[in-house]
Tab-separated table of C-alpha atoms in Angstrom:
chain	number	residue	atom	x	y	z
J	6	UNK	CA	-1.134	-11.401	-41.313
J	7	UNK	CA	-2.323	-13.445	-38.997
J	8	UNK	CA	-3.002	-13.091	-35.618
J	9	UNK	CA	-0.869	-14.193	-32.806
J	10	UNK	CA	-1.971	-17.013	-30.572
J	11	UNK	CA	-2.805	-15.688	-27.396
J	12	UNK	CA	-4.398	-19.051	-26.372
J	13	UNK	CA	-7.631	-18.872	-24.142
J	14	UNK	CA	-8.592	-15.879	-23.476
J	15	UNK	CA	-11.734	-15.395	-20.977
J	16	UNK	CA	-14.314	-11.403	-21.116
J	17	UNK	CA	-14.678	-10.365	-17.539
J	18	UNK	CA	-18.023	-12.418	-16.644
J	19	UNK	CA	-16.172	-16.067	-18.281
J	20	UNK	CA	-13.556	-15.675	-15.592
J	21	UNK	CA	-14.684	-15.320	-12.453
J	22	UNK	CA	-16.940	-17.306	-14.010
J	23	UNK	CA	-14.398	-20.694	-14.401
J	24	UNK	CA	-11.796	-18.725	-10.726
J	25	UNK	CA	-15.303	-18.452	-9.111
J	26	UNK	CA	-15.561	-15.381	-8.083
J	27	UNK	CA	-17.756	-12.282	-8.456
J	28	UNK	CA	-17.352	-10.532	-10.931
J	29	UNK	CA	-16.635	-7.351	-8.398
J	30	UNK	CA	-14.004	-9.633	-6.698
J	31	UNK	CA	-12.070	-8.940	-9.592
J	32	UNK	CA	-13.204	-5.384	-10.667
J	33	UNK	CA	-11.845	-5.428	-6.470
J	34	UNK	CA	-8.187	-7.574	-7.730
J	35	UNK	CA	-7.111	-5.813	-10.282
J	36	UNK	CA	-7.975	-2.077	-8.124
J	37	UNK	CA	-5.737	-3.707	-5.368
J	38	UNK	CA	-2.336	-4.607	-8.078
J	39	UNK	CA	-2.709	-8.495	-7.190
J	40	UNK	CA	-4.389	-9.439	-10.737
J	41	UNK	CA	-2.677	-7.948	-13.587
J	42	UNK	CA	-4.875	-5.229	-16.241
J	43	UNK	CA	-6.280	-7.599	-19.585
J	44	UNK	CA	-5.879	-7.419	-22.889
J	45	UNK	CA	-7.043	-5.116	-25.101
J	46	UNK	CA	-8.926	-5.706	-28.193
J	47	UNK	CA	-11.302	-2.428	-28.645
J	48	UNK	CA	-13.618	-1.982	-25.859
J	49	UNK	CA	-13.175	-5.504	-24.596
J	50	UNK	CA	-11.089	-7.142	-21.414
J	51	UNK	CA	-9.916	-9.857	-23.222
J	52	UNK	CA	-8.449	-12.617	-19.686
J	53	UNK	CA	-5.557	-14.887	-20.371
J	54	UNK	CA	-4.549	-18.234	-18.618
J	55	UNK	CA	-1.829	-16.334	-16.386
J	56	UNK	CA	-5.082	-14.822	-15.060
J	57	UNK	CA	-6.769	-17.656	-13.797
J	58	UNK	CA	-3.771	-19.364	-12.131
J	59	UNK	CA	-3.205	-16.299	-10.082
J	60	UNK	CA	-7.146	-15.914	-9.422
J	61	UNK	CA	-7.293	-19.681	-7.975
J	62	UNK	CA	-3.588	-18.716	-6.716
J	63	UNK	CA	-4.914	-16.175	-4.558
J	64	UNK	CA	-8.149	-17.972	-3.175
J	65	UNK	CA	-4.947	-21.329	-1.903
J	66	UNK	CA	-3.601	-17.506	0.115
J	67	UNK	CA	-5.854	-16.670	1.508
J	68	UNK	CA	-7.371	-20.329	2.258
J	69	UNK	CA	-4.257	-19.781	4.349
J	70	UNK	CA	-5.089	-17.712	7.017
J	71	UNK	CA	-2.697	-14.646	3.654
J	72	UNK	CA	-3.682	-10.664	3.702
J	73	UNK	CA	-4.676	-9.502	0.318
J	74	UNK	CA	-2.133	-7.344	1.531
J	75	UNK	CA	0.535	-9.898	1.934
J	76	UNK	CA	-0.388	-11.934	-1.541
J	77	UNK	CA	0.019	-8.594	-3.005
J	78	UNK	CA	3.616	-8.204	-1.480
J	79	UNK	CA	4.256	-12.080	-2.510
J	80	UNK	CA	2.970	-11.813	-5.726
J	81	UNK	CA	5.289	-9.026	-6.332
J	82	UNK	CA	7.955	-10.739	-5.586
J	83	UNK	CA	7.308	-12.930	-7.502
J	84	UNK	CA	7.174	-10.600	-10.806
J	85	UNK	CA	11.140	-9.635	-9.815
J	86	UNK	CA	12.112	-12.653	-9.847
J	87	UNK	CA	11.615	-14.711	-6.144
J	88	UNK	CA	10.719	-17.990	-5.762
J	89	UNK	CA	7.572	-17.325	-4.218
J	90	UNK	CA	7.853	-21.194	-2.521
J	91	UNK	CA	11.085	-19.373	-1.038
J	92	UNK	CA	9.011	-16.878	0.672
J	93	UNK	CA	6.257	-18.276	1.713
J	94	UNK	CA	8.730	-20.226	3.080
J	95	UNK	CA	9.939	-17.457	5.252
J	96	UNK	CA	7.069	-16.182	5.710
J	97	UNK	CA	6.363	-20.010	7.389
J	98	UNK	CA	9.329	-19.538	9.060
J	99	UNK	CA	7.886	-16.494	10.709
J	100	UNK	CA	4.516	-17.045	11.319
J	101	UNK	CA	4.288	-20.315	12.370
J	102	UNK	CA	3.067	-20.767	15.874
J	103	UNK	CA	5.681	-20.286	18.709
J	104	UNK	CA	3.572	-22.319	21.252
J	105	UNK	CA	3.252	-25.893	21.542
J	106	UNK	CA	0.680	-25.854	24.049
J	107	UNK	CA	-1.410	-28.606	24.806
J	108	UNK	CA	-5.707	-27.370	24.680
J	109	UNK	CA	-8.387	-28.539	27.390
J	110	UNK	CA	-11.916	-29.110	26.891
J	111	UNK	CA	-14.430	-30.250	30.065
J	112	UNK	CA	-17.870	-28.466	31.149
J	113	UNK	CA	-17.774	-25.209	32.722
J	114	UNK	CA	-19.050	-27.545	36.384
J	115	UNK	CA	-16.008	-29.376	36.265
J	116	UNK	CA	-13.930	-26.170	35.661
J	117	UNK	CA	-15.509	-24.817	38.507
J	118	UNK	CA	-15.202	-28.235	40.731
J	119	UNK	CA	-11.061	-27.816	40.658
J	120	UNK	CA	-11.014	-24.950	42.505
J	121	UNK	CA	-14.579	-25.036	44.269
J	122	UNK	CA	-15.896	-21.262	45.445
J	123	UNK	CA	-13.826	-19.798	43.811
J	124	UNK	CA	-14.785	-19.394	39.807
J	125	UNK	CA	-17.552	-16.531	39.637
J	126	UNK	CA	-18.630	-14.412	36.597
J	127	UNK	CA	-15.402	-12.007	37.470
J	128	UNK	CA	-13.547	-14.118	37.538
J	129	UNK	CA	-14.903	-15.921	34.467
J	130	UNK	CA	-14.303	-12.855	32.321
J	131	UNK	CA	-11.137	-11.937	33.380
J	132	UNK	CA	-9.791	-15.570	32.728
J	133	UNK	CA	-11.637	-14.677	29.058
J	134	UNK	CA	-10.177	-11.216	28.726
J	135	UNK	CA	-6.340	-12.630	29.250
J	136	UNK	CA	-6.853	-15.263	26.599
J	137	UNK	CA	-7.233	-18.415	29.211
J	138	UNK	CA	-10.203	-19.571	28.273
J	139	UNK	CA	-12.401	-20.066	25.291
J	140	UNK	CA	-17.303	-20.431	26.209
J	141	UNK	CA	-18.951	-22.184	23.584
J	142	UNK	CA	-22.507	-23.607	25.124
J	143	UNK	CA	-21.898	-24.966	28.052
J	144	UNK	CA	-17.853	-25.762	27.497
J	145	UNK	CA	-15.159	-24.167	27.639
J	146	UNK	CA	-11.707	-24.643	26.929
J	147	UNK	CA	-8.256	-23.536	28.101
J	148	UNK	CA	-5.548	-22.659	25.916
J	149	UNK	CA	-2.545	-25.048	27.898
J	150	UNK	CA	-3.528	-28.071	29.674
J	151	UNK	CA	0.129	-26.999	31.469
J	152	UNK	CA	-0.890	-23.939	33.034
J	153	UNK	CA	-3.595	-24.979	34.609
J	154	UNK	CA	-2.637	-27.484	36.111
J	155	UNK	CA	0.092	-25.646	37.887
J	156	UNK	CA	-3.094	-23.073	38.134
J	157	UNK	CA	-4.416	-25.298	39.891
J	158	UNK	CA	-1.461	-26.585	42.416
J	159	UNK	CA	-0.672	-22.475	43.125
J	160	UNK	CA	-5.083	-22.355	44.701
J	161	UNK	CA	-4.502	-25.684	46.595
J	162	UNK	CA	-1.270	-23.843	48.240
J	163	UNK	CA	-3.867	-21.245	49.246
J	164	UNK	CA	-2.194	-18.820	46.551
J	165	UNK	CA	-7.095	-17.040	45.777
J	166	UNK	CA	-6.832	-17.995	41.826
J	167	UNK	CA	-7.669	-13.235	41.478
J	168	UNK	CA	-4.697	-13.324	43.073
J	169	UNK	CA	-3.368	-15.820	40.754
J	170	UNK	CA	-5.314	-14.200	37.195
J	171	UNK	CA	-3.973	-10.448	38.068
J	172	UNK	CA	-0.249	-12.462	38.330
J	173	UNK	CA	-0.854	-13.673	34.713
J	174	UNK	CA	-1.593	-9.921	33.406
J	175	UNK	CA	1.455	-8.494	34.715
J	176	UNK	CA	3.262	-11.566	33.210
J	177	UNK	CA	1.903	-10.977	29.741
J	178	UNK	CA	2.905	-7.708	30.171
J	179	UNK	CA	6.448	-8.809	30.601
J	180	UNK	CA	6.413	-11.669	27.819
J	181	UNK	CA	4.668	-9.773	25.273
J	182	UNK	CA	7.902	-6.923	25.687
J	183	UNK	CA	10.065	-9.587	26.638
J	184	UNK	CA	8.653	-10.961	23.031
J	185	UNK	CA	9.080	-7.354	20.926
J	186	UNK	CA	12.126	-7.060	22.264
J	187	UNK	CA	13.878	-10.879	20.866
J	188	UNK	CA	11.741	-9.705	17.511
J	189	UNK	CA	13.026	-6.433	17.050
J	190	UNK	CA	16.751	-7.680	16.914
J	191	UNK	CA	15.773	-10.507	14.881
J	192	UNK	CA	13.913	-8.357	12.187
J	193	UNK	CA	16.868	-5.705	13.121
J	194	UNK	CA	19.425	-8.058	12.366
J	195	UNK	CA	18.519	-11.077	10.713
J	196	UNK	CA	16.632	-9.900	8.272
J	197	UNK	CA	16.771	-6.235	7.541
J	198	UNK	CA	16.522	-6.185	3.895
J	199	UNK	CA	15.387	-9.712	1.749
J	200	UNK	CA	16.582	-8.199	-1.147
J	201	UNK	CA	19.979	-8.238	-0.153
J	202	UNK	CA	19.300	-12.361	1.435
J	203	UNK	CA	18.991	-16.128	0.190
J	204	UNK	CA	15.545	-16.329	1.160
J	205	UNK	CA	16.829	-20.608	1.847
J	206	UNK	CA	19.214	-19.431	3.805
J	207	UNK	CA	17.708	-16.664	6.451
J	208	UNK	CA	14.410	-19.291	5.900
J	209	UNK	CA	17.788	-22.370	7.904
J	210	UNK	CA	18.500	-18.954	9.837
J	211	UNK	CA	14.837	-18.236	11.684
J	212	UNK	CA	14.340	-21.501	11.967
J	213	UNK	CA	17.870	-22.425	13.998
J	214	UNK	CA	17.056	-19.054	15.829
J	215	UNK	CA	13.607	-20.048	17.632
J	216	UNK	CA	14.783	-22.904	19.820
J	217	UNK	CA	16.972	-20.556	21.224
J	218	UNK	CA	15.263	-17.365	21.608
J	219	UNK	CA	13.342	-20.548	24.188
J	220	UNK	CA	16.399	-22.067	25.524
J	221	UNK	CA	17.145	-18.313	26.146
J	222	UNK	CA	13.806	-16.532	27.654
J	223	UNK	CA	14.362	-20.367	29.810
J	224	UNK	CA	17.195	-20.103	31.115
J	225	UNK	CA	17.423	-16.388	32.347
J	226	UNK	CA	13.620	-17.287	34.286
J	227	UNK	CA	15.625	-19.990	36.039
J	228	UNK	CA	18.341	-17.619	36.877
J	229	UNK	CA	15.965	-15.197	38.498
J	230	UNK	CA	14.062	-17.519	40.259
J	231	UNK	CA	17.320	-18.207	41.577
J	232	UNK	CA	18.297	-14.540	42.926
J	233	UNK	CA	14.764	-13.948	44.437
J	234	UNK	CA	14.074	-17.107	46.726
J	235	UNK	CA	17.545	-16.323	48.433
J	236	UNK	CA	16.105	-12.764	48.178
J	237	UNK	CA	13.211	-13.470	50.481
J	238	UNK	CA	15.388	-16.424	51.999
J	239	UNK	CA	17.594	-13.452	53.101
J	240	UNK	CA	14.000	-10.844	54.335
J	241	UNK	CA	13.061	-14.583	56.557
J	242	UNK	CA	16.006	-15.349	58.386
J	243	UNK	CA	18.826	-13.103	57.035
J	244	UNK	CA	21.766	-13.604	55.114
J	245	UNK	CA	23.681	-15.688	57.167
J	246	UNK	CA	20.502	-18.330	55.895
J	247	UNK	CA	22.199	-21.887	54.656
């Protein structure tokens, strides 16, 4: 009888070298069920080209920002017959950043010049806590040119920078609550059970929902501003003001 042809096979050290990872990493992947067990030949474990291909896929997904747990779930879906490309399409539709803001970088002195007499250690620390700015050496990056311009406009109109930052914290809390509500709605009523859905259709649906959610928030905020402005005018001038 002839031995079956298993193709190219590797011992664990050889596989680690071919994949460019330490042996301890391979053992860890096996413990986390990211890598199937080897074929056993006596006490020797032999790994195939499929093991090497999987290791390269894991490395590629890690470079793209996936966690090991997320990769394990993707590989499990793949093993169950799912098209991993379709699974990744859903992941991309869900995790693609919603913000399209343009960051702006300048020297700290330039930022301070935009708010004369109002930029100090406390205001910088507050902006850092809010995630509005990042500091790298003597350079500071604000996450949104539009928001920075709006803040400059408010401060030059007479609103203290500290008050703007305090309002920003409240706005973040409100936006987090609103975003959590949208995520819950989509997760409950749209995503549901992935096993029961065509992943391509789900990806298209998620892509269509993104602009709709943003329009809903913008329209709702505009309507709320109309109500609040009218209420403020009524308080100042009386309900008969034109």
